[in-house]
mmCIF file of C-alpha atoms in Angstrom:
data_model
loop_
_atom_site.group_PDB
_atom_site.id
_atom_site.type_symbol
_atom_site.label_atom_id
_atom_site.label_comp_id
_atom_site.label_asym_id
_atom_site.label_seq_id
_atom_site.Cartn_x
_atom_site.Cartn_y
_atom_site.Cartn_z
ATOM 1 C CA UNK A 23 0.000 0.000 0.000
ATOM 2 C CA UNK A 24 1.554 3.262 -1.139
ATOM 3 C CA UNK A 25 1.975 5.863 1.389
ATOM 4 C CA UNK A 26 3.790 9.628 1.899
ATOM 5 C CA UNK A 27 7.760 9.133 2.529
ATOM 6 C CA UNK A 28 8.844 11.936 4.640
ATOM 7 C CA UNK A 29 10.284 13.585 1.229
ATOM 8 C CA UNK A 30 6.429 14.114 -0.115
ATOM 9 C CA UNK A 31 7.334 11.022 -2.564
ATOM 10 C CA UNK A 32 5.578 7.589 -2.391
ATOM 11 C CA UNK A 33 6.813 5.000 -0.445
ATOM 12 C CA UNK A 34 5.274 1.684 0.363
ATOM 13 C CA UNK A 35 4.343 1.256 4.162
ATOM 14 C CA UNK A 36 6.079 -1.698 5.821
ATOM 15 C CA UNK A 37 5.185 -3.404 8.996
ATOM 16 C CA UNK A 38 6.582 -3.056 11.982
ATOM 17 C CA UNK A 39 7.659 -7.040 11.367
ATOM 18 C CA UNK A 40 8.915 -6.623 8.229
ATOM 19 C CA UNK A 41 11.121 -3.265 9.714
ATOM 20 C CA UNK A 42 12.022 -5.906 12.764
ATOM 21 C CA UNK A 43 13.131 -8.639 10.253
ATOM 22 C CA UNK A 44 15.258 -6.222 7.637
ATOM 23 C CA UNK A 45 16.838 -4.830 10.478
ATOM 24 C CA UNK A 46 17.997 -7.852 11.847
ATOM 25 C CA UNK A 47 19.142 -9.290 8.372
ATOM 26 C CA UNK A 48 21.096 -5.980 7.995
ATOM 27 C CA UNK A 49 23.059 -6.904 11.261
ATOM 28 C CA UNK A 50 23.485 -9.962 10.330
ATOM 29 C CA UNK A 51 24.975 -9.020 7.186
ATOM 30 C CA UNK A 52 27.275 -6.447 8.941
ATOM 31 C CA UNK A 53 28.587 -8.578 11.135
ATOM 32 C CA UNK A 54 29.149 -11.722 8.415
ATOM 33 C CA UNK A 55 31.251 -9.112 5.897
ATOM 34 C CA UNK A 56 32.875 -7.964 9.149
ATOM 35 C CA UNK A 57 33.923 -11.208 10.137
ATOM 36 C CA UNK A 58 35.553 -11.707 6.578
ATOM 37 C CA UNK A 59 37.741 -8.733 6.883
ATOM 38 C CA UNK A 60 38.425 -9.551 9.882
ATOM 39 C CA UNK A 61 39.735 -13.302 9.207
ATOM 40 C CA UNK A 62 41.421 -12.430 6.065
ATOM 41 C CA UNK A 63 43.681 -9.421 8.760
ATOM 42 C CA UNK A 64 43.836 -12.243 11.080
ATOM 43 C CA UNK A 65 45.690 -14.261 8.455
ATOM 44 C CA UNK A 66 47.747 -11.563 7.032
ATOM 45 C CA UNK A 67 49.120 -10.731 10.298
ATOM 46 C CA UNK A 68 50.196 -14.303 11.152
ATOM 47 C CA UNK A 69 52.217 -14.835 8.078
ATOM 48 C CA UNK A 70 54.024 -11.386 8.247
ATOM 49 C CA UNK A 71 54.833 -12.660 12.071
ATOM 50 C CA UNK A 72 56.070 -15.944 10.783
ATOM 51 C CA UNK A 73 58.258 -14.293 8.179
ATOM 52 C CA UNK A 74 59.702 -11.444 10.742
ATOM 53 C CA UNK A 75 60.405 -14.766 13.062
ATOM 54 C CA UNK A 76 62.402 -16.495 10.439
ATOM 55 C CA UNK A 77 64.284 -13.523 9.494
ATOM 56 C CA UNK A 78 65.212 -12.760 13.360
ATOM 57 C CA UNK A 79 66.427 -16.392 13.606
ATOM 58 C CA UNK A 80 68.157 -16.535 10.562
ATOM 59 C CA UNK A 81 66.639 -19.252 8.619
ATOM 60 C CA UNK A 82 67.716 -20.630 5.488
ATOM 61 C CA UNK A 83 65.751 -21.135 2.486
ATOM 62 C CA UNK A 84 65.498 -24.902 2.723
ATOM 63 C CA UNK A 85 64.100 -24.314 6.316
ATOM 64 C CA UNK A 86 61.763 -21.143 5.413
ATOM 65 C CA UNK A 87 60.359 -23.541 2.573
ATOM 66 C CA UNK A 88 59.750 -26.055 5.451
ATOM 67 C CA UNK A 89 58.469 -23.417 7.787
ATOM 68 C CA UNK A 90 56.148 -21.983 5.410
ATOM 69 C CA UNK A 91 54.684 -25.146 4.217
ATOM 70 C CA UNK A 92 53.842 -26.569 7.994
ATOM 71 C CA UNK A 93 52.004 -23.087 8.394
ATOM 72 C CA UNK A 94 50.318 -23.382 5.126
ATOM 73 C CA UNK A 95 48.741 -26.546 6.681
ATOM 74 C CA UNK A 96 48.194 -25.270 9.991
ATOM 75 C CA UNK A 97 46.061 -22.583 8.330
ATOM 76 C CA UNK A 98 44.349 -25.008 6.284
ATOM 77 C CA UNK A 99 42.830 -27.048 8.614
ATOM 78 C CA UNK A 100 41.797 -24.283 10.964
ATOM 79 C CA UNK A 101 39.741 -22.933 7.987
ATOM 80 C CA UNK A 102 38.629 -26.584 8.201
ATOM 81 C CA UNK A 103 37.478 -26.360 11.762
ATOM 82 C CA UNK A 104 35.980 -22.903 11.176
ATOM 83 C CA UNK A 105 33.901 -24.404 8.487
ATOM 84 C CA UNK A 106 32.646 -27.604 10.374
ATOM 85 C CA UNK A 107 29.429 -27.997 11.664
ATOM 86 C CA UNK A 108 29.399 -28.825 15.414
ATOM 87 C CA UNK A 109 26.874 -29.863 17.791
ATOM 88 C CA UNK A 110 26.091 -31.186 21.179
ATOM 89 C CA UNK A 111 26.289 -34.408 19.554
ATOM 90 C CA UNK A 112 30.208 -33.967 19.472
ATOM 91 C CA UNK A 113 30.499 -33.484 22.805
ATOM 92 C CA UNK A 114 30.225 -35.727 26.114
ATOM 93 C CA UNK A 115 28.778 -34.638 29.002
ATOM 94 C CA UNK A 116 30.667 -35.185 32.286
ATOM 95 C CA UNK A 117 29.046 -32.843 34.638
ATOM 96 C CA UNK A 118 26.716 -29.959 35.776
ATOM 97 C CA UNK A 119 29.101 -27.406 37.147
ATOM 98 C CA UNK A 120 27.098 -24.266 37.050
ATOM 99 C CA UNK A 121 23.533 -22.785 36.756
ATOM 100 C CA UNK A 122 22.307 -19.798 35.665
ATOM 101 C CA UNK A 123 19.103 -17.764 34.482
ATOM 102 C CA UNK A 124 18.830 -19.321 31.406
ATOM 103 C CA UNK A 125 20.408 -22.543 31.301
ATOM 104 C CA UNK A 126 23.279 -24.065 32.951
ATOM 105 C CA UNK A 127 26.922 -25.083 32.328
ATOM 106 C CA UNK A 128 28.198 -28.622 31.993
ATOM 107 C CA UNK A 129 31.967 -29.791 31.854
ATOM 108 C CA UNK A 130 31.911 -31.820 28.285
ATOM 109 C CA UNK A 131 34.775 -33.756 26.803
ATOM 110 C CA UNK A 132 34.921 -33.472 22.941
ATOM 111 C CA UNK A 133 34.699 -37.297 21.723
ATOM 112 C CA UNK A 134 37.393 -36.929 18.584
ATOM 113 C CA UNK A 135 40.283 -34.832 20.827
ATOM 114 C CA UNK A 136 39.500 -35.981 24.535
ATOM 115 C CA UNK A 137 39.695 -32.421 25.477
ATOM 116 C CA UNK A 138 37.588 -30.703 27.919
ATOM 117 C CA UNK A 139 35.543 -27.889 27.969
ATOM 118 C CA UNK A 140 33.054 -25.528 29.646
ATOM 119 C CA UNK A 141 29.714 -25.743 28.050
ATOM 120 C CA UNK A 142 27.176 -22.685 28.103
ATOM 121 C CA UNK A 143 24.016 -24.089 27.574
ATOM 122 C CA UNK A 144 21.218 -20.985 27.142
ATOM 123 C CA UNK A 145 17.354 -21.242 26.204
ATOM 124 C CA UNK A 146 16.581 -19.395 23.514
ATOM 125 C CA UNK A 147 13.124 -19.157 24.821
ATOM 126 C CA UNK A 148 14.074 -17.627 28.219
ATOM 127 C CA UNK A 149 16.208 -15.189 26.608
ATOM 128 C CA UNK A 150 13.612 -14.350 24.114
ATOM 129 C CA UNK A 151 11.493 -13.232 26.723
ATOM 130 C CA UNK A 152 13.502 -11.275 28.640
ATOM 131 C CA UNK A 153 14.868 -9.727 26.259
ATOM 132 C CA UNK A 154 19.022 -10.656 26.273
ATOM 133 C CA UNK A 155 19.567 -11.881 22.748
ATOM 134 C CA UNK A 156 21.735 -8.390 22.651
ATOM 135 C CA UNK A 157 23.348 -9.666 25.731
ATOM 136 C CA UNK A 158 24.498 -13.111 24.237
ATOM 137 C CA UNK A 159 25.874 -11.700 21.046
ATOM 138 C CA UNK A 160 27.812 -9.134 23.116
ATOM 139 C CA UNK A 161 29.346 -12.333 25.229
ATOM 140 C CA UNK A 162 30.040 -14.045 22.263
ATOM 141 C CA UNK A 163 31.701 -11.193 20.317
ATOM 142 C CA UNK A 164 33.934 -10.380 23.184
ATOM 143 C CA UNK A 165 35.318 -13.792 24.033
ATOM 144 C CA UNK A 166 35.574 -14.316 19.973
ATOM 145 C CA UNK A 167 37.802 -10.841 20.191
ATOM 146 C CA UNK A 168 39.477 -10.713 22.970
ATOM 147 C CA UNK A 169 41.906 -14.058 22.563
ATOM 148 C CA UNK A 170 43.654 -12.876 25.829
ATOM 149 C CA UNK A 171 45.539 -14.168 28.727
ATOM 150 C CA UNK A 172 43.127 -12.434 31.115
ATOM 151 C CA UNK A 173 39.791 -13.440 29.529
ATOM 152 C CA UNK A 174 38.365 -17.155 29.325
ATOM 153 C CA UNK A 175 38.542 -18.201 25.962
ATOM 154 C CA UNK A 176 35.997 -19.370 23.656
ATOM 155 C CA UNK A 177 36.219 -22.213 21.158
ATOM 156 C CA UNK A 178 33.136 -22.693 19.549
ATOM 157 C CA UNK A 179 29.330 -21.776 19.461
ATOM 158 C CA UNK A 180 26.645 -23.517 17.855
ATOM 159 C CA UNK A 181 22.718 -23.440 18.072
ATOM 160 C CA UNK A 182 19.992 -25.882 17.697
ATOM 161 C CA UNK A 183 16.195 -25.553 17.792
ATOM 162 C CA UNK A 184 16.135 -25.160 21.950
ATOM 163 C CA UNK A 185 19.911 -23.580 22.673
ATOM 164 C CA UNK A 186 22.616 -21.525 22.335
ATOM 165 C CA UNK A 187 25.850 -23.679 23.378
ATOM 166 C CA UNK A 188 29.117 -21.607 23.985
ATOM 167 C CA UNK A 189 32.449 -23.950 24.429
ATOM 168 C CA UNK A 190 34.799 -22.176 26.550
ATOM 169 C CA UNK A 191 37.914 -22.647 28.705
ATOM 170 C CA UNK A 192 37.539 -24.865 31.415
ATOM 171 C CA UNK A 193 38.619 -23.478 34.703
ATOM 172 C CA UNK A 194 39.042 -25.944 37.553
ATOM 173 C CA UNK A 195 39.874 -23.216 40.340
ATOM 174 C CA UNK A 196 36.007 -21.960 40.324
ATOM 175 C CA UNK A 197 34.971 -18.661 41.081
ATOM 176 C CA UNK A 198 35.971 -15.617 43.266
ATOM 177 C CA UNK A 199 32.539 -16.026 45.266
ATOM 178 C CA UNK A 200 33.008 -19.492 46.064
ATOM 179 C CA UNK A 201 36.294 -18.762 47.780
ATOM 180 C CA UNK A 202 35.455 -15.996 49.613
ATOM 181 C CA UNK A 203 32.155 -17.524 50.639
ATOM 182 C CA UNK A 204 34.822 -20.523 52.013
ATOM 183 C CA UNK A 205 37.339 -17.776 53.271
ATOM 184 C CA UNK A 206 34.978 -15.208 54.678
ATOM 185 C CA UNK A 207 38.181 -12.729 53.844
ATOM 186 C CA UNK A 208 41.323 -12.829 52.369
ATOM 187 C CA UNK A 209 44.787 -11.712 54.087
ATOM 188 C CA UNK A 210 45.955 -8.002 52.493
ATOM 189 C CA UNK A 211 48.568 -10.180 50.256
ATOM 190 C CA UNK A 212 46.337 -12.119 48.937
ATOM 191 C CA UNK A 213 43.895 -9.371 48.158
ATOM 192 C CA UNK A 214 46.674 -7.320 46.468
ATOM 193 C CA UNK A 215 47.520 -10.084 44.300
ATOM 194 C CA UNK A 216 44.147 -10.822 43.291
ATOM 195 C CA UNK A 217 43.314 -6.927 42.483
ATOM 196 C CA UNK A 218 46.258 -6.390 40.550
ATOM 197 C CA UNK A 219 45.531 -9.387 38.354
ATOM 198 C CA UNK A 220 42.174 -8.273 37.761
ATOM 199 C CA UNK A 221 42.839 -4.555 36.967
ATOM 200 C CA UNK A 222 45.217 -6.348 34.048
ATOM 201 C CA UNK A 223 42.033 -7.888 33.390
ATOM 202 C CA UNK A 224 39.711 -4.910 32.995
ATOM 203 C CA UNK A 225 42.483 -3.007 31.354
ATOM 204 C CA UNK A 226 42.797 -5.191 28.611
ATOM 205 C CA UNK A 227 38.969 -5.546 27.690
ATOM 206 C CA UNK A 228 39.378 -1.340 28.192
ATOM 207 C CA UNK A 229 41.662 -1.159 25.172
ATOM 208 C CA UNK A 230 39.765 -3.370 23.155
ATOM 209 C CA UNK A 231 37.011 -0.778 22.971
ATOM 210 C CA UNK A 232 34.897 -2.583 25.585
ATOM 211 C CA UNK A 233 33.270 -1.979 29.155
ATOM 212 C CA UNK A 234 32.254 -5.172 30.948
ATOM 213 C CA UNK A 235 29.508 -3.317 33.552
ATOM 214 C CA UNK A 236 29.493 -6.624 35.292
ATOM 215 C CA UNK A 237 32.953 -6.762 37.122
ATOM 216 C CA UNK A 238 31.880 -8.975 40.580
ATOM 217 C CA UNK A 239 33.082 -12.101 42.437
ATOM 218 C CA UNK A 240 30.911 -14.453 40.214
ATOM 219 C CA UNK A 241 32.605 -13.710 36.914
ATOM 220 C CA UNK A 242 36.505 -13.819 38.437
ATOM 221 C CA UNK A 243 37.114 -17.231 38.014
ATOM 222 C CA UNK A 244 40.643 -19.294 38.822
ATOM 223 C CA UNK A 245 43.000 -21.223 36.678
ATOM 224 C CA UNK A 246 44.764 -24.019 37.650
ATOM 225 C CA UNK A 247 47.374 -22.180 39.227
ATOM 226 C CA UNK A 248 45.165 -19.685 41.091
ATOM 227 C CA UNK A 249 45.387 -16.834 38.081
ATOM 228 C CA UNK A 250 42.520 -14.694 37.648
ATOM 229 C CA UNK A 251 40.088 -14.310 33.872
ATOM 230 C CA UNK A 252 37.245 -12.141 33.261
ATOM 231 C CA UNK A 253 34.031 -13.984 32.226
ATOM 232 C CA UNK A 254 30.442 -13.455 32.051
ATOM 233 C CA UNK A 255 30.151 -10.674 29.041
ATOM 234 C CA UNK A 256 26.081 -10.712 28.758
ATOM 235 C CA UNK A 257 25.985 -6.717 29.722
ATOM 236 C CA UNK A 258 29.398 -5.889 28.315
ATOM 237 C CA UNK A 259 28.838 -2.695 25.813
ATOM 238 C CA UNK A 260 31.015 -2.096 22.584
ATOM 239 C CA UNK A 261 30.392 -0.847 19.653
ATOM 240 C CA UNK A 262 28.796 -2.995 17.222
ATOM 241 C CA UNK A 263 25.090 -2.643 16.363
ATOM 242 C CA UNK A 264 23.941 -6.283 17.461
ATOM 243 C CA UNK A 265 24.643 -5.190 21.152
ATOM 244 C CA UNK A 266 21.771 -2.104 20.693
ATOM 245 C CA UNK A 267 19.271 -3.672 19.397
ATOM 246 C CA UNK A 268 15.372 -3.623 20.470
ATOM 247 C CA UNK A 269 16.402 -6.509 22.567
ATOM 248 C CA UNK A 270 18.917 -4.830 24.524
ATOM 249 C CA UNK A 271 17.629 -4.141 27.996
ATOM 250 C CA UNK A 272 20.692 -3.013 30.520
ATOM 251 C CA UNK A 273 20.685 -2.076 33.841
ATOM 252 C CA UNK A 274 21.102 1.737 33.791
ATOM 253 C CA UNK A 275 17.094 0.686 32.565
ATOM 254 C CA UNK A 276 16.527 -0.617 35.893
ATOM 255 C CA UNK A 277 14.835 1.989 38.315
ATOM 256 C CA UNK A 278 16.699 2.317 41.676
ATOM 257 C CA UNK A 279 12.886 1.132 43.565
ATOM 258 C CA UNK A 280 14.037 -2.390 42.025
ATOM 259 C CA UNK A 281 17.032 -2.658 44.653
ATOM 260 C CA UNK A 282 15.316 -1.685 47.925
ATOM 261 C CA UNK A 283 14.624 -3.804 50.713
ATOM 262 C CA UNK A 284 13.416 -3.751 54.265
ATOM 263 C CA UNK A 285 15.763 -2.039 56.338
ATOM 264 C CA UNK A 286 17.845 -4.365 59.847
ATOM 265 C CA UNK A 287 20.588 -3.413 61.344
ATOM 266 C CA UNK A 288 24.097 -3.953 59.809
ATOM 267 C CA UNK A 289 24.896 -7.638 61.553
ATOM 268 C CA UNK A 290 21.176 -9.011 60.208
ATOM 269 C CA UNK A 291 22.323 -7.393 56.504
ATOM 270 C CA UNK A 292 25.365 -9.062 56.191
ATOM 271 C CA UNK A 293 24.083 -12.811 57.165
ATOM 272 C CA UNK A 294 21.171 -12.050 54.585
ATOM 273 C CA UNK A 295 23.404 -11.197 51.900
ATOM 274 C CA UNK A 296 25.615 -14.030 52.957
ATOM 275 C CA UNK A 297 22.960 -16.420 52.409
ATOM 276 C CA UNK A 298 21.397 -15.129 49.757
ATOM 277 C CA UNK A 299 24.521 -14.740 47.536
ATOM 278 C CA UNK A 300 24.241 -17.792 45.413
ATOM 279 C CA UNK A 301 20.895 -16.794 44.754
ATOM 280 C CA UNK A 302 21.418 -13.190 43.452
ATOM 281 C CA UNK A 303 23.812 -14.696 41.226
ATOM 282 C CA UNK A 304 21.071 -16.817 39.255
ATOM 283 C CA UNK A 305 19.338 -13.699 38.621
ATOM 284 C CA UNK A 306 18.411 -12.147 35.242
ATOM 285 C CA UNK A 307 19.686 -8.841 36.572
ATOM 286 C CA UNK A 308 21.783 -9.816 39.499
ATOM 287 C CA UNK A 309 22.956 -8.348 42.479
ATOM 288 C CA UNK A 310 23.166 -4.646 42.587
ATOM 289 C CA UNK A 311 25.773 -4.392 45.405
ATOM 290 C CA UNK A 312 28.774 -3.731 42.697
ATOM 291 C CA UNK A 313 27.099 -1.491 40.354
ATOM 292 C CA UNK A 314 28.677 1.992 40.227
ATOM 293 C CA UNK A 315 26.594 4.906 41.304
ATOM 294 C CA UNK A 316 26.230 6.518 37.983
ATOM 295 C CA UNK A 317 25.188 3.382 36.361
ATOM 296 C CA UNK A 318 22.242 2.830 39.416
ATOM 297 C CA UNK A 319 21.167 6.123 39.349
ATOM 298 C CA UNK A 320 20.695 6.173 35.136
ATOM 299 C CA UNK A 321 23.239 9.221 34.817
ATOM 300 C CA UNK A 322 25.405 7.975 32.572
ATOM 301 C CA UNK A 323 28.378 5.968 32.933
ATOM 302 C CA UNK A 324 32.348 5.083 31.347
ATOM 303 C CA UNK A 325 34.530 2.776 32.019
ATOM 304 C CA UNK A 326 35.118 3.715 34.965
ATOM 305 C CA UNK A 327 32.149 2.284 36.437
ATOM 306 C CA UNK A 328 34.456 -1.114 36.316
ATOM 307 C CA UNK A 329 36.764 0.219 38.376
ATOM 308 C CA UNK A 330 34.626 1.342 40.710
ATOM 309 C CA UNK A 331 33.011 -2.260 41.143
ATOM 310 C CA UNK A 332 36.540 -3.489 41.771
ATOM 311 C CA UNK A 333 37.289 -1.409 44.740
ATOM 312 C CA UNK A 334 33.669 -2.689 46.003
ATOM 313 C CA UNK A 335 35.458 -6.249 45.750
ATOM 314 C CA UNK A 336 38.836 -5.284 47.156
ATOM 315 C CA UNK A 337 36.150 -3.980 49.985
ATOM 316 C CA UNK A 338 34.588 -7.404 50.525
ATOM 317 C CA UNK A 339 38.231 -9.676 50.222
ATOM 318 C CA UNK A 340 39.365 -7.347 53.079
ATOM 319 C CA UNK A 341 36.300 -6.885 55.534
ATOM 320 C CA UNK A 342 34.163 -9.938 54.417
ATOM 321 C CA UNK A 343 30.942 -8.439 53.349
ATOM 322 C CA UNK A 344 29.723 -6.267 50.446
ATOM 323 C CA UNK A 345 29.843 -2.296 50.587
ATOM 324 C CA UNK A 346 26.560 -2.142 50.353
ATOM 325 C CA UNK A 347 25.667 -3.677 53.833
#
């Protein structure tokens, strides 16, 4: 049906589904092309590394030949795995190790490799309806992007009719939370240590363009040999269009009336929170105790506001209960 464009031409009215529907093609689109470049940069960058390398070690030709073929390969069957189809099929499940909101995480051990994983499982249902598709693509874009010492690292994603599955880094150490819910506090050493390893942390997203506005015990988790990563990138903010769509719904959205509760004295607080802390975790929105001030109060916010949860953390290793109570 023809209708007035804003220009005083005809235009042909669309539906608000059919606006909905280009609109996500277009981002899909975007980010596919995007992708591309990127890969083909990706690629680029590796072989001018590999040739600098040869030429700082002094290689001959016989060996650059050899070096250049074995990388040739390497490439090759990355591509390979890039291209593959996985599923859940592929993978065997060991154990629940987590749940969340939407779903729950699973230690898997691919059947081909033996290797072992951390397996996001998320409802595409449950995230439907509360709106954080945005929040997943912003998760997944980071951990694709940042291939960092200080942030868990992503392998793979797949979907099927039901759920979103992210394959990450498995990290037997567990969480921040759990420890100091074991510990109650942490001796001024230990603190420092752990601080300083997560401000590497929070720097390094920083300079990849990206605030996490999520920094909290929860989403520290431990390596092996006690070293901190960032995870947990559902209300990280960038700059691509897929994290601002209609679905996006942050917490600077979030009225300050949603945080309140009864008021009891200080000792009564901290046993509540205590308790309740696993469950605030499971929440869609979460627990509000590490949110910065700026972001609560809907003025407006920077990076900063992850520093300012990690002081709020630094705060609990050292006196054993959040800021907030």
């Amino acid at each position: 049906m023809a209708a007035a464009t804003a220009d005083g031409g005809a235009g042909i009215r669309l539906s608000g589904h059919t606006l909905d529907k280009a609109t996500k093609a277009k981002v899909h689109l975007e980010n596919y092309y995007s992708n591309l470049v990127t890969q083909h940069l990706e690629r680029k960058g590796r072989h001018e590394r590999l040739e600098e390398t040869m030429r700082e070690e002094g290689l001959s030709e016989e060996q650059k030949k050899e070096k250049r073929m074995q990388h040739s390969l390497k490439e090759t069957e990355f591509l390979r795995l890039k291209r593959s189809r996985l599923g859940v099929e592929d993978f065997e499940p060991l154990k629940v190790i987590g749940r969340g909101a939407f779903g729950e995480v699973r230690l898997v051990q691919k059947r081909d490799t033996g290797h072992v994983y951390a397996m996001k499982i998320l409802r595409k249902a449950d995230m439907l309806e509360k709106e954080q598709v945005a929040h997943v693509r912003a998760e997944r874009d980071v951990l694709v992007e940042a291939d960092h010492q200080w942030v868990v690292k992503m392998y793979y994603s797949f979907q099927d009719a039901i759920n979103l599955y992210l394959i990450m880094e498995f990290l037997p150490g567990g969480d921040m939370m759990t420890l100091l819910m074991k510990k109650d506090t942490l001796s001024e050493e230990c603190t420092q240590f752990y601080i300083a390893e997560t401000a590497l942390a929070i720097d390094s997203i920083h300079k990849l363009g990206f605030i996490h506005r999520d920094i909290k015990p929860d989403n520290l988790l431990l390596d092996a040999r006690g070293h901190i990563k960032l995870s947990d990138f559902g209300l990280c903010t960038g700059l691509k269009k897929s994290h601002r769509t209609e679905f996006y719904r942050d917490l600077s959205q979030a009225k300050p009336s949603d945080f309140t509760s009864n008021p009891m004295d200080s000792k009564r607080r901290a046993e509540s929170w205590k308790k309740n802390r696993r469950q605030l975790a499971y929440s869609t929105v979460g627990t509000p105790d590490y949110i910065a001030p700026e972001v609560f109060l809907q003025t407006g916010y920077s990076s900063s506001c992850d520093w300012w949860s990690l002081g709020v953390i630094m705060y609990e290793m050292l006196i054993g209960t959040s800021l907030a109570h």
